[in-house]
Coordinates of N, CA and C in Angstrom, one line a residue:
M1 N -11.2 -23.6 11.9 CA -10.9 -22.2 12.9 C -11.8 -21.4 13.3
I2 N -12.7 -21.1 12.5 CA -14.9 -20.3 13.6 C -14.7 -21.4 14.3
Q3 N -15.4 -23.4 13.5 CA -15.6 -24.1 14.4 C -14.9 -24.6 15.6
Q4 N -13.9 -24.0 15.7 CA -12.7 -24.6 16.8 C -13.0 -23.0 17.9
R5 N -13.4 -22.1 17.7 CA -13.2 -21.3 17.9 C -14.3 -21.2 18.6
I6 N -15.3 -21.1 18.0 CA -17.1 -21.5 18.3 C -16.8 -22.3 20.4
R7 N -16.5 -23.2 19.9 CA -16.4 -24.7 21.3 C -16.4 -23.2 22.2
K8 N -14.4 -23.5 21.7 CA -13.9 -22.5 23.0 C -14.7 -21.2 23.4
L9 N -15.6 -20.8 22.4 CA -16.6 -19.6 23.7 C -16.9 -19.7 24.1
N10 N -17.8 -21.4 24.1 CA -18.6 -22.5 24.8 C -18.0 -22.7 26.3
N11 N -16.5 -22.8 26.3 CA -15.8 -23.1 27.6 C -15.1 -21.8 28.2
P12 N -16.1 -21.8 29.1 CA -15.9 -20.2 29.9 C -13.9 -20.6 30.5
D13 N -13.5 -22.1 31.1 CA -12.2 -21.9 31.7 C -11.3 -21.3 30.2
I14 N -11.3 -21.9 28.8 CA -10.2 -21.7 28.2 C -10.0 -20.3 27.7
L15 N -11.4 -19.6 27.4 CA -11.8 -18.5 27.3 C -10.8 -17.7 28.3
E16 N -11.2 -18.1 29.2 CA -10.9 -17.0 30.4 C -8.9 -16.8 30.4
N17 N -8.5 -18.2 30.3 CA -6.8 -18.2 30.0 C -6.8 -16.9 28.3
E18 N -7.4 -17.1 27.3 CA -7.0 -17.0 26.1 C -7.5 -14.9 26.2
N19 N -7.7 -14.8 26.8 CA -8.4 -13.5 27.3 C -7.1 -12.7 27.6
N20 N -6.7 -13.5 28.4 CA -4.9 -13.1 29.0 C -4.0 -12.7 28.0
Q21 N -3.7 -13.1 27.1 CA -2.7 -13.2 25.9 C -2.9 -11.5 25.7
I22 N -1.5 -11.5 25.5 CA -1.3 -9.4 24.8 C -1.6 -9.6 23.5
Y23 N -1.4 -10.4 22.9 CA -1.7 -10.0 21.4 C -2.6 -10.8 21.5
R24 N -3.5 -10.0 20.2 CA -4.8 -10.3 19.5 C -4.8 -10.5 18.4
T25 N -5.0 -10.7 17.3 CA -5.5 -11.0 15.9 C -6.7 -10.2 15.3
C26 N -6.4 -10.0 14.0 CA -8.0 -9.4 14.0 C -9.0 -10.7 13.7
F27 N -8.6 -11.7 13.6 CA -9.5 -13.1 13.5 C -9.8 -13.4 15.4
D28 N -9.2 -13.2 16.2 CA -9.2 -12.8 17.9 C -11.1 -11.9 17.9
I29 N -10.9 -11.0 17.1 CA -11.5 -9.9 17.7 C -13.0 -9.9 17.3
L30 N -13.1 -10.5 15.1 CA -14.0 -10.9 15.0 C -14.7 -11.9 16.0
M31 N -13.9 -12.8 16.5 CA -14.4 -14.2 17.2 C -15.6 -13.4 18.6
E32 N -14.5 -12.7 18.7 CA -15.3 -12.2 20.1 C -16.5 -11.2 19.6
A33 N -16.5 -10.6 18.3 CA -18.1 -9.9 18.3 C -18.7 -10.6 17.7
F34 N -18.3 -11.7 17.6 CA -19.3 -12.8 16.4 C -20.9 -13.0 17.4
P35 N -21.2 -13.7 19.0 CA -21.8 -13.2 19.3 C -23.2 -12.3 19.6
K36 N -22.2 -10.5 19.9 CA -22.3 -9.9 20.1 C -22.7 -9.4 18.7
E37 N -22.7 -9.3 17.4 CA -23.0 -8.9 16.0 C -24.3 -9.7 15.6
N38 N -23.9 -10.9 16.0 CA -25.0 -11.4 15.2 C -24.6 -12.0 13.9
F39 N -23.0 -12.4 13.7 CA -22.0 -12.4 12.6 C -22.1 -13.7 12.2
T40 N -22.5 -14.4 10.5 CA -22.5 -15.7 10.8 C -21.2 -16.2 10.5
S41 N -21.0 -17.3 10.5 CA -19.7 -17.9 10.2 C -19.2 -17.8 8.7
K42 N -20.4 -17.8 7.8 CA -20.0 -17.0 6.4 C -19.0 -15.8 6.4
Q43 N -20.3 -14.7 7.2 CA -19.2 -13.5 7.1 C -18.3 -13.0 8.0
I44 N -17.8 -14.0 8.9 CA -16.3 -13.9 9.6 C -15.7 -14.9 8.6
R45 N -15.6 -15.7 7.6 CA -15.3 -16.2 7.0 C -14.4 -15.8 5.8
D46 N -15.5 -14.5 5.4 CA -15.4 -13.3 3.7 C -14.6 -13.0 4.6
I47 N -14.4 -12.2 5.8 CA -13.9 -10.9 5.9 C -12.3 -11.1 6.3
V48 N -12.2 -12.2 7.0 CA -11.0 -12.6 6.7 C -10.1 -13.4 5.4
I49 N -11.1 -13.9 4.8 CA -10.3 -14.1 3.1 C -10.2 -13.1 2.3
T50 N -10.8 -11.9 3.1 CA -10.8 -10.7 2.0 C -9.8 -9.4 2.6
M51 N -10.2 -9.7 3.9 CA -8.7 -9.5 4.3 C -6.4 -9.9 3.4
L52 N -6.5 -11.2 3.9 CA -5.4 -11.6 3.6 C -5.6 -12.3 2.2
L53 N -6.2 -11.8 1.0 CA -5.7 -12.3 -0.4 C -6.1 -10.2 -0.6
T54 N -6.7 -9.1 -0.1 CA -6.5 -7.5 0.0 C -5.0 -7.8 0.7
A55 N -4.6 -7.7 2.0 CA -3.5 -7.5 1.8 C -1.8 -8.2 1.1
S56 N -2.0 -9.4 0.8 CA -0.7 -10.0 0.2 C -0.4 -9.8 -1.2
E57 N -2.0 -10.3 -1.7 CA -2.1 -9.7 -3.5 C -1.8 -8.3 -3.9
S58 N -2.5 -7.1 -3.0 CA -1.9 -5.4 -3.5 C -1.2 -4.5 -2.9
I59 N -0.5 -5.8 -1.4 CA 0.6 -5.3 -1.4 C 2.0 -5.7 -2.9
S60 N 2.6 -7.0 -2.6 CA 3.2 -7.8 -3.9 C 2.6 -7.0 -5.4
I61 N 1.6 -5.9 -5.5 CA 1.2 -5.9 -7.0 C 2.4 -4.4 -6.7
A62 N 1.8 -4.0 -5.6 CA 2.6 -2.4 -5.7 C 4.0 -2.6 -5.0
M63 N 4.6 -3.6 -4.2 CA 6.0 -3.6 -4.3 C 6.5 -4.0 -5.6
N64 N 6.3 -4.8 -7.0 CA 6.2 -4.7 -8.0 C 6.8 -3.3 -8.7
F65 N 5.6 -2.4 -8.4 CA 5.9 -1.4 -9.2 C 7.3 -0.4 -8.4
V66 N 7.3 -0.4 -7.3 CA 8.2 0.3 -6.3 C 9.7 -0.5 -7.2
I67 N 9.6 -1.7 -7.1 CA 10.8 -2.2 -7.2 C 11.4 -1.4 -8.3
F68 N 10.0 -1.4 -9.6 CA 11.0 -1.3 -10.8 C 11.5 0.2 -11.2
M69 N 10.8 0.8 -10.4 CA 10.3 2.6 -10.6 C 12.3 2.9 -9.8
L70 N 12.2 2.5 -8.9 CA 13.2 2.3 -8.0 C 15.0 1.8 -9.2
A71 N 14.7 0.6 -10.1 CA 15.6 -0.1 -10.5 C 15.5 1.5 -12.1
N72 N 14.6 1.6 -12.4 CA 14.4 2.7 -13.7 C 14.7 3.7 -13.0
F73 N 15.1 4.0 -11.6 CA 15.7 6.0 -12.1 C 16.9 5.1 -10.2
P74 N 17.8 5.0 -11.0 CA 18.7 4.7 -10.5 C 19.2 5.9 -9.3
K75 N 19.0 7.2 -9.4 CA 19.1 8.7 -8.5 C 18.4 8.5 -7.5
V76 N 17.1 8.1 -8.0 CA 16.0 8.1 -6.8 C 16.6 7.1 -5.6
Q77 N 16.7 5.8 -6.4 CA 17.8 4.4 -6.0 C 18.7 4.8 -4.8
E78 N 19.6 5.2 -5.0 CA 20.9 5.9 -4.5 C 20.1 6.9 -2.9
K79 N 19.1 7.9 -3.2 CA 18.7 8.6 -2.6 C 18.0 7.8 -1.3
V80 N 17.5 6.2 -2.1 CA 16.8 5.6 -1.0 C 17.9 5.1 0.0
L81 N 19.2 4.9 -0.6 CA 20.1 3.8 0.4 C 21.0 5.0 1.2
E82 N 21.2 6.7 0.4 CA 21.6 7.6 1.6 C 20.6 8.0 3.3
E83 N 19.5 7.4 2.8 CA 18.1 8.1 3.8 C 18.5 6.7 4.5
L84 N 18.8 5.5 4.5 CA 19.1 4.1 5.3 C 20.7 4.3 5.9
L85 N 21.2 4.8 5.2 CA 22.7 5.0 5.4 C 22.7 6.0 6.9
E86 N 22.0 6.6 6.5 CA 21.6 8.0 7.3 C 21.1 7.2 9.0
I87 N 20.2 6.2 8.5 CA 19.7 5.9 9.6 C 20.2 4.6 10.4
Y88 N 21.1 3.7 9.3 CA 21.8 2.4 10.4 C 23.4 2.4 10.1
G89 N 23.5 3.7 9.1 CA 25.3 3.7 9.3 C 25.6 2.8 8.3
T90 N 27.1 2.9 8.4 CA 27.9 1.8 7.1 C 27.9 0.5 7.5
E91 N 28.6 0.0 8.8 CA 29.4 -0.7 9.3 C 28.3 -1.9 9.3
T92 N 26.5 -1.4 10.0 CA 26.0 -2.6 10.3 C 24.5 -2.6 9.8
I93 N 24.6 -1.7 8.3 CA 23.5 -2.0 7.8 C 23.0 -2.9 7.3
K94 N 23.4 -4.2 7.2 CA 22.6 -5.3 6.6 C 21.8 -6.1 7.2
S95 N 22.7 -5.8 8.2 CA 22.6 -6.6 9.6 C 21.9 -6.6 11.2
V96 N 21.5 -4.7 10.5 CA 20.4 -4.5 12.4 C 18.7 -4.5 11.8
P97 N 18.0 -5.0 12.5 CA 16.5 -4.9 12.0 C 16.2 -4.2 12.3
I98 N 15.4 -3.9 11.5 CA 14.3 -2.5 11.3 C 13.3 -2.4 12.2
K99 N 12.8 -1.4 13.0 CA 12.1 -1.3 14.2 C 11.3 -0.2 13.7
Y100 N 10.3 -0.7 14.4 CA 9.3 0.3 14.4 C 9.7 1.7 14.3
D101 N 10.4 2.4 15.0 CA 11.0 3.5 15.1 C 11.3 3.7 13.9
D102 N 12.3 3.2 13.4 CA 13.0 3.6 12.3 C 12.1 3.5 10.7
L103 N 11.0 3.3 10.8 CA 9.8 3.3 9.8 C 9.4 4.9 9.7
Q104 N 9.6 5.3 11.1 CA 9.3 7.0 10.8 C 10.3 7.7 10.3
K105 N 11.6 7.6 10.1 CA 12.9 8.2 10.0 C 13.0 8.5 8.1
M106 N 12.1 7.3 7.7 CA 12.1 6.9 6.4 C 11.1 7.7 5.7
H107 N 11.4 8.7 5.0 CA 10.7 9.8 4.8 C 10.5 9.8 3.5
Y108 N 11.8 9.5 3.0 CA 12.4 9.7 1.6 C 11.5 8.5 0.8
L109 N 11.7 7.3 1.5 CA 11.7 5.8 0.9 C 9.8 6.1 0.6
D110 N 8.9 6.8 1.8 CA 7.6 6.5 2.1 C 7.2 7.8 0.9
R111 N 8.0 9.0 0.0 CA 7.3 9.1 -0.8 C 7.3 8.7 -1.9
V112 N 8.9 7.8 -2.2 CA 8.7 7.2 -3.3 C 7.9 6.1 -3.9
I113 N 7.3 5.1 -1.8 CA 5.8 5.0 -2.4 C 4.7 5.4 -2.8
K114 N 4.2 6.0 -2.4 CA 3.3 6.8 -2.8 C 3.3 7.4 -3.9
E115 N 4.5 7.9 -4.8 CA 4.9 8.3 -6.0 C 4.2 6.9 -7.2
T116 N 5.0 6.7 -6.9 CA 4.4 4.8 -7.4 C 3.1 5.4 -7.5
M117 N 2.5 5.3 -6.2 CA 1.2 4.5 -6.1 C 0.8 5.8 -6.5
R118 N 0.8 6.7 -7.0 CA 0.0 7.7 -7.3 C -0.4 7.0 -9.1
I119 N 1.2 7.1 -10.1 CA 1.1 6.6 -10.8 C 0.6 5.4 -11.7
F120 N 0.9 4.1 -10.4 CA 0.4 2.7 -10.6 C -0.7 2.1 -9.6
P121 N -1.8 3.2 -9.1 CA -2.5 2.5 -8.1 C -3.0 1.3 -8.4
V122 N -2.9 0.5 -7.5 CA -2.9 -0.8 -7.0 C -4.5 -1.2 -8.0
I123 N -5.4 -0.4 -6.9 CA -7.3 -0.7 -7.0 C -7.2 0.7 -7.8
P124 N -7.4 0.8 -9.6 CA -7.2 1.3 -10.5 C -8.7 2.0 -10.4
I125 N -9.5 1.7 -9.9 CA -11.1 1.4 -10.5 C -11.6 1.9 -9.3
I126 N -12.9 2.3 -8.5 CA -13.6 2.4 -7.4 C -15.1 2.7 -7.3
G127 N -16.2 1.9 -7.0 CA -17.3 2.3 -6.8 C -17.6 2.2 -5.9
R128 N -18.8 3.1 -5.6 CA -19.7 3.6 -4.6 C -21.2 3.7 -4.9
Q129 N -22.3 3.7 -4.2 CA -23.7 4.0 -4.1 C -23.4 5.7 -4.1
A130 N -24.4 6.5 -4.3 CA -24.8 7.6 -4.0 C -26.4 7.3 -2.5
K131 N -26.1 7.5 -1.4 CA -26.8 7.3 -0.8 C -28.0 8.6 -0.2
E132 N -28.0 9.7 -1.2 CA -28.5 10.6 -1.0 C -28.7 11.3 -2.6
D133 N -29.7 12.1 -2.9 CA -29.2 12.6 -4.2 C -27.7 13.5 -4.1
L134 N -26.9 13.5 -5.0 CA -25.1 14.3 -4.8 C -25.7 15.2 -6.0
K135 N -25.7 16.5 -5.7 CA -24.9 17.4 -7.2 C -23.6 18.0 -6.8
I136 N -23.4 18.1 -8.3 CA -21.8 17.9 -8.9 C -21.8 18.9 -10.2
G137 N -21.4 19.8 -8.9 CA -21.8 21.2 -10.4 C -22.8 21.2 -10.8
E138 N -23.2 21.4 -12.3 CA -24.7 21.2 -12.6 C -25.7 20.3 -12.7
V139 N -24.9 18.5 -12.5 CA -25.2 17.6 -12.4 C -26.0 17.0 -11.5
I140 N -27.2 16.4 -10.9 CA -27.0 15.6 -10.0 C -27.9 14.4 -10.4
L141 N -26.7 13.7 -9.0 CA -27.1 12.6 -9.4 C -28.0 11.7 -8.2
P142 N -29.4 11.0 -8.8 CA -30.2 10.5 -7.7 C -29.4 10.1 -6.6
K143 N -30.1 9.8 -5.7 CA -30.2 8.3 -4.4 C -30.5 6.9 -5.3
G144 N -29.3 6.2 -4.7 CA -29.0 4.9 -5.8 C -28.8 4.6 -6.9
T145 N -28.1 5.7 -7.1 CA -27.3 5.6 -8.8 C -26.0 5.3 -8.2
N146 N -25.2 4.5 -8.7 CA -23.7 3.6 -9.3 C -23.0 4.4 -9.4
I147 N -21.6 5.1 -8.9 CA -20.5 5.9 -8.9 C -19.5 5.0 -9.5
F148 N -19.0 5.1 -10.6 CA -17.9 5.0 -10.5 C -16.3 5.8 -10.7
I149 N -15.5 5.4 -9.7 CA -14.2 6.4 -9.4 C -13.3 6.1 -10.2
P150 N -12.1 6.6 -11.1 CA -11.0 6.5 -12.1 C -10.4 6.8 -11.1
I151 N -9.5 6.4 -10.1 CA -8.3 6.9 -9.5 C -7.1 7.0 -11.0
I152 N -6.9 6.0 -11.5 CA -5.6 6.4 -12.2 C -5.6 7.4 -13.3
K153 N -6.9 7.9 -13.7 CA -7.0 9.1 -14.6 C -6.6 10.8 -13.6
M154 N -7.1 10.1 -12.7 CA -7.7 11.3 -11.5 C -5.9 11.4 -10.8
H155 N -5.1 10.1 -10.9 CA -3.4 11.0 -10.9 C -3.1 10.8 -11.9
R156 N -3.2 10.6 -12.6 CA -2.0 11.5 -13.8 C -2.9 12.6 -15.3
N157 N -3.9 13.2 -13.9 CA -4.4 14.3 -14.7 C -3.4 15.8 -14.4
E158 N -2.9 16.0 -15.9 CA -2.3 17.4 -15.2 C -2.4 18.8 -14.6
K159 N -4.3 18.8 -14.4 CA -4.6 19.7 -13.8 C -4.4 19.6 -12.5
Y160 N -3.9 18.8 -11.9 CA -3.9 17.9 -10.3 C -2.3 18.0 -10.4
W161 N -1.9 17.6 -11.0 CA -0.6 17.3 -10.8 C 0.9 17.6 -12.3
P162 N 1.4 18.6 -12.8 CA 2.0 19.1 -13.0 C 2.9 17.8 -13.5
N163 N 3.1 17.8 -15.3 CA 4.3 16.9 -15.9 C 3.6 15.6 -15.1
P164 N 2.7 15.1 -15.2 CA 2.2 13.6 -14.4 C 2.9 12.5 -14.8
L165 N 3.4 12.2 -15.7 CA 4.1 11.0 -15.7 C 5.4 11.2 -15.6
M166 N 5.9 12.0 -14.9 CA 7.2 12.3 -14.8 C 7.2 11.9 -12.8
F167 N 8.0 10.4 -12.7 CA 8.2 10.5 -11.7 C 9.0 11.4 -10.8
D168 N 7.8 11.5 -9.2 CA 8.7 12.7 -8.4 C 8.8 12.6 -7.4
P169 N 9.5 12.1 -6.7 CA 8.4 11.5 -4.8 C 8.2 12.6 -4.1
D170 N 9.2 13.7 -4.7 CA 9.3 15.2 -4.1 C 8.1 15.9 -3.8
R171 N 7.3 15.0 -4.8 CA 5.7 15.6 -4.7 C 4.9 15.7 -3.7
F172 N 5.5 14.7 -3.0 CA 5.1 14.9 -1.4 C 5.3 14.7 -0.2
L173 N 6.3 15.9 -0.5 CA 7.1 16.6 0.1 C 6.2 17.7 1.2
P174 N 6.2 17.5 2.7 CA 4.1 18.3 3.0 C 3.9 19.2 2.2
E175 N 5.4 20.2 2.1 CA 5.2 21.4 1.5 C 4.1 21.4 0.1
R176 N 4.1 20.3 -0.4 CA 4.1 20.4 -1.9 C 2.2 19.4 -2.1
I177 N 2.4 18.5 -1.2 CA 0.9 18.1 -0.9 C -0.3 18.7 -0.6
K178 N 0.3 19.4 0.0 CA -1.4 20.1 0.9 C -1.5 20.4 -0.2
S179 N -1.8 20.9 -1.6 CA -2.9 21.3 -2.8 C -3.0 20.7 -3.1
Q180 N -2.8 19.3 -3.0 CA -2.6 17.9 -3.4 C -3.3 17.0 -3.1
S181 N -3.7 16.5 -1.5 CA -4.2 15.8 -0.9 C -5.6 15.7 -1.3
Y182 N -6.2 16.7 -2.1 CA -7.5 15.7 -2.2 C -7.5 15.0 -3.6
Y183 N -6.9 15.3 -4.2 CA -6.3 14.4 -5.5 C -5.4 13.0 -5.4
Y184 N -5.7 12.5 -4.0 CA -4.1 11.6 -4.3 C -5.7 10.5 -2.8
I185 N -5.7 9.5 -3.9 CA -6.8 8.5 -3.2 C -6.1 7.4 -3.1
A186 N -4.4 6.8 -3.5 CA -4.3 5.6 -3.6 C -4.3 4.2 -3.1
F187 N -5.3 4.8 -1.8 CA -6.1 3.5 -0.4 C -7.3 4.0 -0.1
S188 N -8.0 4.9 -1.3 CA -9.3 5.2 -1.1 C -9.8 6.5 0.3
D189 N -10.6 6.8 0.0 CA -11.2 7.7 1.1 C -12.1 7.4 1.7
G190 N -12.3 8.2 2.7 CA -14.3 8.5 3.5 C -14.6 7.2 4.4
P191 N -15.4 6.6 4.6 CA -15.6 5.6 5.8 C -15.1 4.8 4.9
R192 N -15.4 4.2 3.9 CA -15.1 2.8 3.1 C -13.2 3.1 2.9
N193 N -12.7 4.0 2.9 CA -11.5 3.8 2.6 C -10.3 2.0 3.1
C194 N -9.3 2.2 3.0 CA -8.6 0.8 2.5 C -8.2 0.7 4.3
I195 N -8.8 0.0 5.1 CA -8.1 -0.9 6.3 C -7.0 -1.2 6.5
G196 N -6.5 -1.5 5.4 CA -5.0 -1.9 6.0 C -3.5 -1.0 5.4
M197 N -4.3 0.2 5.4 CA -3.4 1.5 4.5 C -2.1 1.7 5.6
K198 N -2.3 1.3 6.7 CA -1.5 1.3 7.9 C -0.3 1.0 7.8
Y199 N -0.8 -0.8 7.7 CA -0.5 -2.1 7.7 C 0.4 -2.0 6.0
A200 N 0.0 -1.3 5.1 CA 0.9 -1.8 4.4 C 1.6 -1.1 3.7
M201 N 2.0 0.4 3.9 CA 2.9 1.2 4.1 C 4.2 0.4 4.9
M202 N 3.6 0.3 6.0 CA 4.9 -0.1 6.7 C 5.6 -1.4 6.1
S203 N 5.0 -2.7 6.1 CA 5.0 -3.7 5.5 C 6.2 -3.3 4.1
M204 N 5.4 -2.3 4.0 CA 6.5 -2.4 2.0 C 7.8 -1.5 2.3
K205 N 7.8 -0.6 3.7 CA 9.2 0.3 4.3 C 9.6 -1.1 4.7
V206 N 9.4 -2.4 5.0 CA 10.0 -3.0 6.0 C 10.6 -3.6 4.6
I207 N 10.1 -4.5 4.0 CA 10.1 -5.1 3.0 C 11.5 -4.3 2.0
L208 N 11.0 -2.9 1.4 CA 12.3 -2.1 0.6 C 13.6 -1.8 1.1
A209 N 13.0 -1.3 2.4 CA 14.7 -1.2 3.3 C 15.4 -2.4 3.3
T210 N 14.9 -4.0 3.4 CA 15.5 -4.9 3.4 C 16.1 -5.3 2.5
L211 N 15.9 -5.3 1.2 CA 16.1 -5.9 0.3 C 16.8 -4.4 -0.3
A212 N 16.7 -3.1 0.0 CA 17.7 -2.1 -0.9 C 19.0 -1.8 -0.3
R213 N 19.2 -2.7 1.3 CA 20.4 -2.9 2.0 C 21.1 -4.0 1.6
T214 N 20.5 -4.7 0.9 CA 21.0 -5.8 0.7 C 21.5 -6.1 -0.9
F215 N 20.4 -5.1 -1.8 CA 20.6 -6.0 -3.6 C 20.9 -4.5 -4.7
V216 N 21.1 -4.3 -4.9 CA 21.1 -3.3 -6.5 C 20.0 -3.7 -7.1
F217 N 18.8 -2.7 -7.5 CA 18.1 -3.1 -8.7 C 18.8 -2.7 -10.1
K218 N 18.7 -3.3 -10.9 CA 19.2 -2.8 -12.5 C 17.8 -3.1 -13.7
V219 N 17.9 -2.3 -14.6 CA 17.1 -2.8 -15.8 C 18.1 -2.3 -16.7
N220 N 18.1 -3.4 -17.6 CA 18.6 -3.8 -19.0 C 18.9 -1.9 -19.9
K221 N 17.8 -1.8 -19.3 CA 17.0 -0.8 -20.4 C 16.4 0.6 -19.5
S222 N 16.3 2.1 -19.1 CA 15.7 2.9 -19.2 C 14.3 2.8 -20.0
V223 N 13.1 2.4 -18.9 CA 12.0 2.7 -19.7 C 11.0 3.9 -19.3
K224 N 10.0 4.7 -20.7 CA 9.5 5.5 -19.7 C 7.9 5.3 -19.4
I225 N 7.8 5.8 -19.1 CA 6.5 5.7 -17.7 C 4.9 5.4 -18.7
D226 N 5.2 6.1 -20.2 CA 3.9 6.3 -21.6 C 4.1 4.9 -21.5
E227 N 5.6 4.4 -21.7 CA 6.0 2.9 -22.6 C 5.6 2.2 -21.1
I228 N 4.8 2.3 -20.0 CA 3.9 0.5 -20.1 C 2.7 0.7 -20.1
K229 N 2.8 -1.1 -20.4 CA 1.4 -0.8 -21.2 C 0.6 -1.7 -19.2
L230 N -0.6 -0.6 -19.6 CA -1.5 -1.3 -18.5 C -2.6 -2.3 -19.0
K231 N -2.9 -3.0 -17.7 CA -4.0 -4.1 -18.1 C -4.7 -3.9 -16.7
F232 N -6.1 -4.1 -17.1 CA -6.9 -3.7 -15.4 C -8.3 -4.7 -15.4
S233 N -7.8 -4.6 -14.3 CA -9.9 -5.4 -13.7 C -9.6 -5.3 -12.1
L234 N -9.9 -5.8 -11.1 CA -9.9 -5.3 -10.1 C -8.6 -4.6 -9.7
T235 N -7.6 -5.5 -10.1 CA -6.4 -4.3 -10.2 C -5.6 -4.4 -11.2
I236 N -4.5 -3.7 -11.0 CA -3.8 -3.1 -11.9 C -2.8 -4.0 -11.8
S237 N -2.5 -4.3 -13.6 CA -1.0 -5.4 -14.1 C -0.7 -4.5 -15.3
T238 N 0.3 -4.7 -16.0 CA 1.4 -4.6 -16.7 C 0.5 -6.2 -18.1
E239 N 1.2 -5.5 -19.6 CA 0.9 -6.1 -20.1 C 2.4 -7.2 -20.7
K240 N 3.2 -6.6 -20.3 CA 4.3 -7.6 -20.4 C 5.1 -7.7 -18.9
P241 N 5.3 -8.4 -18.1 CA 6.5 -8.8 -16.6 C 7.6 -7.0 -17.2
L242 N 7.6 -6.9 -15.3 CA 8.9 -5.8 -15.3 C 9.8 -6.6 -15.0
K243 N 11.0 -6.2 -15.7 CA 11.8 -7.1 -15.1 C 13.0 -6.6 -14.6
V244 N 13.9 -6.6 -13.4 CA 14.8 -6.6 -12.8 C 16.0 -6.9 -12.7
K245 N 17.0 -6.9 -12.7 CA 18.0 -7.6 -12.1 C 18.5 -7.2 -11.0
L246 N 18.9 -8.3 -9.7 CA 18.9 -8.1 -8.6 C 21.1 -8.3 -8.8
E247 N 21.6 -7.3 -8.2 CA 23.2 -7.4 -7.5 C 23.4 -7.2 -6.3
K248 N 24.3 -8.2 -5.5 CA 24.4 -8.3 -4.3 C 25.5 -6.4 -4.1
R249 N 24.8 -5.6 -2.7 CA 25.4 -4.4 -2.7 C 26.8 -4.7 -1.6
Y250 N 27.5 -4.3 -2.1 CA 28.7 -4.4 -1.1 C 29.1 -2.4 -0.6
F251 N 29.3 -2.8 0.5 CA 29.9 -1.5 1.0 C 30.8 -1.6 1.3
Q252 N 32.3 -0.8 1.3 CA 33.6 -0.3 1.7 C 33.7 0.4 2.7

């Protein structure tokens, strides 16, 4: 694809037609920057592969936990459905396509996703390097120090999150999150935070709103969050699969 695009870049007639297209992908934008920024083919390839893998894998991991939380906490699932009924009504709730404006009204679903990612951050640990001497309390980290930030420890710290292993989406109500926003970094933070954050939230809302209108999520037995044993690598996973039953949802 990169070599084909390079040939097109060298053909003014083809390039002029393509510049008139309304929708441009990330790949198009990267290739436009190819001659200006002195990118190599390998750099372009690595960026595209990174975006594809991180977007697909991270969303699927987060979805796995969110669906289990909905199944594990039926009252939360019911509140999600109530919100969807307010948006779509009962007669056409399954058939109406989800639009961008609808996503802006899914406030409770948004909080459910965020609370799930607080307890189960997809990327549990991130790394940074100090660009200058950094003083934290009485300690000075010299320039060049590699720093590891355990997001999952911060998200489960009772100093910042009372009763941290209780699943409570209302922690993310606007009036409550103000004092805790510094301690929630599910998508990292700063200049190198997740570039796909908005895309990920939109995708998860679309998928979850579609599934929740079609199915009821259930578990054979409720599981306490502290009973869910985790494994860590670059991403988070569970030692045992989280099993959920799907039943077709009916509306009277």
